[in-house]
Structures are given as structure tokens and as C-alpha cells.
Tab-separated table of C-alpha atoms in Angstrom:
chain	number	residue	atom	x	y	z
A	1	MET	CA	-6.908	17.222	1.965
A	2	ILE	CA	-5.904	18.384	-1.476
A	3	SER	CA	-2.807	15.291	-0.882
A	4	TYR	CA	-5.948	13.239	-0.612
A	5	ALA	CA	-7.868	14.622	-3.512
A	6	ILE	CA	-4.840	14.190	-5.764
A	7	MET	CA	-4.533	10.441	-5.120
A	8	TYR	CA	-8.786	9.574	-5.833
A	9	ILE	CA	-7.459	11.742	-8.931
A	10	SER	CA	-4.746	9.787	-10.716
A	11	LEU	CA	-6.197	6.252	-9.121
A	12	LEU	CA	-9.074	6.742	-11.198
A	13	MET	CA	-6.648	7.752	-14.343
A	14	ILE	CA	-5.997	4.271	-14.048
A	15	VAL	CA	-9.795	2.948	-14.988
A	16	THR	CA	-9.380	5.410	-17.413
A	17	SER	CA	-6.754	4.065	-19.168
A	18	LEU	CA	-8.296	0.482	-18.992
A	19	LEU	CA	-11.400	1.615	-20.428
A	20	ALA	CA	-9.581	3.321	-23.015
A	21	VAL	CA	-8.217	0.312	-23.607
A	22	GLU	CA	-10.456	-1.850	-23.551
A	23	TRP	CA	-13.783	0.041	-24.804
A	24	ARG	CA	-14.660	-1.680	-28.388
A	25	SER	CA	-16.996	1.099	-29.402
A	26	LEU	CA	-14.008	3.828	-30.807
A	27	PRO	CA	-16.217	7.181	-29.946
A	28	GLU	CA	-16.841	5.991	-25.821
A	29	ALA	CA	-13.029	5.245	-26.286
A	30	VAL	CA	-11.802	8.449	-26.975
A	31	TYR	CA	-14.440	10.400	-24.690
A	32	THR	CA	-12.620	7.813	-21.593
A	33	TYR	CA	-9.114	9.228	-23.083
A	34	GLN	CA	-11.326	12.726	-23.181
A	35	VAL	CA	-12.443	12.485	-19.503
A	36	GLN	CA	-8.586	11.161	-18.857
A	37	SER	CA	-7.203	14.027	-19.801
A	38	VAL	CA	-9.120	15.981	-18.157
A	39	LEU	CA	-8.086	14.673	-14.890
A	40	ILE	CA	-4.082	15.321	-15.404
A	41	ALA	CA	-4.921	19.005	-16.203
A	42	LEU	CA	-7.126	18.596	-12.385
A	43	VAL	CA	-3.626	16.918	-10.398
A	44	PHE	CA	-1.341	19.349	-12.665
A	45	ALA	CA	-4.100	22.532	-10.894
A	46	LEU	CA	-3.946	20.583	-7.376
A	47	TYR	CA	0.330	20.188	-7.305
A	48	ALA	CA	-0.184	23.936	-8.299
A	49	TYR	CA	-1.904	24.823	-5.648
A	50	LEU	CA	-0.111	22.402	-3.322
A	51	LEU	CA	3.172	23.927	-4.072
A	52	ASN	CA	2.363	27.560	-4.535
A	53	ASN	CA	3.777	27.089	-7.901
A	54	PRO	CA	2.128	28.779	-10.153
A	55	ALA	CA	3.595	27.453	-13.284
A	56	LEU	CA	2.077	24.534	-12.589
A	57	TYR	CA	-1.170	26.285	-14.073
A	58	TYR	CA	0.395	27.041	-17.136
A	59	TRP	CA	0.856	23.004	-17.746
A	60	SER	CA	-2.326	22.469	-16.437
A	61	GLY	CA	-4.565	25.020	-19.612
A	62	THR	CA	-2.072	23.398	-21.847
A	63	ALA	CA	-2.736	19.915	-20.991
A	64	LEU	CA	-6.525	20.542	-21.443
A	65	VAL	CA	-7.202	22.515	-24.158
A	66	SER	CA	-3.934	20.647	-26.324
A	67	LYS	CA	-5.438	17.178	-24.268
A	68	GLY	CA	-8.868	17.138	-23.454
A	69	ILE	CA	-10.201	19.189	-26.228
A	70	ALA	CA	-7.975	19.758	-29.478
A	71	VAL	CA	-6.649	15.170	-29.585
A	72	PRO	CA	-10.234	14.389	-28.536
A	73	TRP	CA	-12.087	16.722	-30.672
A	74	LEU	CA	-10.028	15.189	-33.344
A	75	LEU	CA	-10.046	11.356	-32.996
A	76	ARG	CA	-14.034	11.685	-32.911
A	77	ARG	CA	-14.203	13.774	-36.380
A	78	TYR	CA	-11.246	11.267	-37.566
A	79	VAL	CA	-13.242	7.860	-36.087
A	80	LEU	CA	-17.496	9.266	-37.312
A	81	ARG	CA	-16.009	9.299	-40.895
A	82	VAL	CA	-13.527	6.410	-41.103
A	83	HIS	CA	-15.642	3.560	-38.679
A	84	SER	CA	-17.003	3.235	-35.092
A	85	LYS	CA	-15.628	-0.103	-33.867
A	86	GLU	CA	-12.628	-0.988	-33.507
A	87	THR	CA	-10.521	-3.680	-35.180
A	88	PRO	CA	-10.787	-6.879	-33.375
A	89	PRO	CA	-7.064	-6.908	-31.490
A	90	LEU	CA	-4.646	-9.657	-31.179
A	91	LEU	CA	-5.770	-11.371	-28.178
A	92	THR	CA	-9.182	-12.020	-27.336
A	93	ILE	CA	-11.686	-9.918	-25.267
A	94	LEU	CA	-11.176	-12.472	-21.828
A	95	PRO	CA	-7.053	-13.192	-21.861
A	96	SER	CA	-6.782	-8.631	-22.806
A	97	GLN	CA	-8.585	-7.384	-20.418
A	98	VAL	CA	-6.883	-9.663	-17.698
A	99	LEU	CA	-3.201	-8.977	-19.388
A	100	GLY	CA	-4.561	-5.095	-19.018
A	101	ILE	CA	-5.391	-5.191	-15.439
A	102	ALA	CA	-2.233	-7.990	-14.252
A	103	ALA	CA	0.287	-6.047	-16.489
A	104	ALA	CA	-0.699	-2.346	-15.183
A	105	MET	CA	-1.235	-3.848	-11.670
A	106	ILE	CA	2.366	-4.936	-11.130
A	107	ALA	CA	3.313	-1.905	-12.685
A	108	PHE	CA	1.952	0.181	-10.144
A	109	GLY	CA	3.017	-2.257	-7.208
A	110	TRP	CA	6.204	-2.305	-8.092
A	111	ALA	CA	6.087	2.173	-8.602
A	112	PHE	CA	4.771	2.351	-5.239
A	113	LYS	CA	7.282	-0.234	-3.450
A	114	HIS	CA	10.557	1.474	-5.007
A	115	HIS	CA	8.929	5.005	-5.385
A	116	ALA	CA	12.097	6.155	-2.569
A	117	ASP	CA	14.526	4.796	-4.343
A	118	LEU	CA	13.691	6.758	-7.705
A	119	VAL	CA	12.943	10.164	-6.240
A	120	LEU	CA	16.245	12.493	-5.816
A	121	LEU	CA	14.980	14.753	-2.641
A	122	PRO	CA	13.573	12.721	0.628
A	123	SER	CA	11.300	15.190	0.269
A	124	LEU	CA	8.828	13.954	-2.337
A	125	ALA	CA	9.260	9.789	-0.941
A	126	GLY	CA	5.947	10.180	0.628
A	127	GLU	CA	2.457	10.888	-0.239
A	128	PRO	CA	0.894	11.947	-2.888
A	129	TYR	CA	3.699	11.413	-5.158
A	130	ARG	CA	4.254	7.212	-4.022
A	131	MET	CA	0.739	7.284	-5.428
A	132	ASN	CA	1.240	9.385	-7.971
A	133	SER	CA	4.437	6.785	-9.554
A	134	ALA	CA	2.970	4.264	-9.298
A	135	VAL	CA	-0.050	5.477	-11.664
A	136	ALA	CA	2.348	7.131	-14.235
A	137	ALA	CA	3.712	3.451	-14.018
A	138	ALA	CA	-0.124	1.514	-13.956
A	139	VAL	CA	-0.833	4.548	-17.127
A	140	LEU	CA	2.784	4.170	-18.990
A	141	ILE	CA	2.484	-0.084	-19.453
A	142	LEU	CA	-0.792	0.471	-20.274
A	143	GLY	CA	-0.323	2.350	-23.205
A	144	PHE	CA	2.303	-0.194	-23.770
A	145	TYR	CA	0.134	-2.780	-23.688
A	146	ALA	CA	-2.063	-0.829	-26.127
A	147	LEU	CA	0.424	0.148	-28.747
A	148	LEU	CA	1.854	-4.104	-28.612
A	149	THR	CA	-1.832	-5.545	-28.481
A	150	ARG	CA	-4.217	-3.524	-31.177
A	151	ARG	CA	-4.177	-3.383	-34.639
A	152	ASP	CA	-7.089	-0.392	-34.830
A	153	ALA	CA	-4.769	2.964	-36.049
A	154	PHE	CA	-7.113	4.869	-33.549
A	155	LYS	CA	-6.477	1.882	-30.256
A	156	ILE	CA	-2.820	2.884	-31.184
A	157	VAL	CA	-3.037	6.671	-31.240
A	158	ILE	CA	-4.996	6.890	-28.223
A	159	GLY	CA	-2.226	4.191	-27.031
A	160	LEU	CA	0.153	7.424	-27.865
A	161	CYS	CA	-1.343	9.275	-25.866
A	162	LEU	CA	-1.659	7.542	-22.786
A	163	LEU	CA	1.749	6.670	-23.312
A	164	GLU	CA	2.837	10.798	-22.479
A	165	ASN	CA	0.113	10.396	-19.817
A	166	GLY	CA	2.065	8.767	-18.108
A	167	VAL	CA	5.355	10.295	-18.494
A	168	HIS	CA	3.730	13.514	-17.176
A	169	MET	CA	2.794	12.073	-14.465
A	170	GLY	CA	5.450	10.288	-13.424
A	171	LEU	CA	6.854	13.695	-14.549
A	172	ILE	CA	4.944	15.810	-11.576
A	173	SER	CA	5.597	13.261	-8.870
A	174	LEU	CA	9.405	13.329	-9.410
A	175	ALA	CA	9.746	17.215	-9.710
A	176	PRO	CA	6.897	19.099	-9.677
A	177	SER	CA	7.957	22.362	-7.586
A	178	ILE	CA	10.219	22.325	-9.874
A	179	PRO	CA	9.606	25.167	-12.609
A	180	GLU	CA	10.943	23.752	-15.242
A	181	THR	CA	9.225	21.077	-15.236
A	182	ALA	CA	6.168	23.024	-16.241
A	183	LEU	CA	7.758	24.461	-18.920
A	184	ILE	CA	8.627	20.492	-19.878
A	185	GLY	CA	5.384	19.601	-19.797
A	186	VAL	CA	3.829	23.023	-21.589
A	187	VAL	CA	6.152	22.572	-24.899
A	188	THR	CA	5.225	18.101	-24.777
A	189	ASP	CA	1.857	18.794	-25.137
A	190	VAL	CA	2.091	21.801	-27.304
A	191	VAL	CA	4.185	19.865	-29.840
């Protein structure tokens, strides 16, 4: 039951990533990123419960405070001061959305298919780890996509945050039972 919850929540992270990149209104993009940050903190907490790894609770709490509260608060504060509409991206709206979805689907499909080749332990080759690795790849590619196609500084920051979330999803998918995984996650969240 917990595994299914982890998989469905992680799939929502692809949707929130795409929306955060494609919203033209910056406050909505920041809110969408904030929702994603709460989702990733929830995934960490569910992994902590599923694997009986209390160190992951610390990572979940740190991610919630840093990604879910502090960064969105700072972004909202400055978005309201500067401007609320995104500087137009390099691509027009429709090709941008199509290209973003295509890139995310290709990354998701590749990681889903080759997950068993990436893991160190055979016990991590199944679900929910495979789904989360695929989601991590899709979120990572959407973060890169935002960096390459957006000209607005706020969208570039959101793209960097998406990259970080993708890396953290990959880390939790490839080494969830190791306590040092949570320590690395906590340190990178704080930094």
C-alpha cells in the first residue's frame, strides 16, 4: 500500500515540474514548485516508514522546511517586487509544451527500462524504486529544459530547484536504506 502511494505521489512530481516550467504567471509557478516540494518531503517520509529508516525523517523535515517553505517564500517575496509575468521563453508556447513533454517522456521511458542496470542491489530493482528513478530522470530533464529555454531569472531558479529535486529523487531511489543517503540529502537541502 505504501509503495503504491509513493509511486502515485512521485508521478505527480512530473506534472508539477511541467506546470512549474510552463506557467507564464510566476506566482503560480512558485506555488506549483511549492506543491512539488511538499510532495518530495512526503515521499521521503513514506520511504522512512516503509524501510524503517528514521534518518529519512530528518531529510523529509529538512526538505519540507527548506524546499517547501523557505525557498518558495523567498521566491514569492521577490516575484511580487519585480514582476509577476514571465519574460517570454525562447520557444513559443505550444512547441515549448510539446518539447518539454516529449523530453520528460523519453527520460522517463529510458530510466524505467534501464533501472535494473543502475541499481547496486537486486532488491532495489522493483517498485517503487524503478518508478521513482524514472520520475527522477523526467524531473531532472525538465529542470535542464527550464534552464535551456527560459530567459526569466525566476524560471531559471525554479529550473535549478527542479534539478535538485530530480537528483534527490534519484538518490532516494538508488540508495534508500543507507543512513548516509539521508545525511547527504539533509546537507544539500540546507546548502
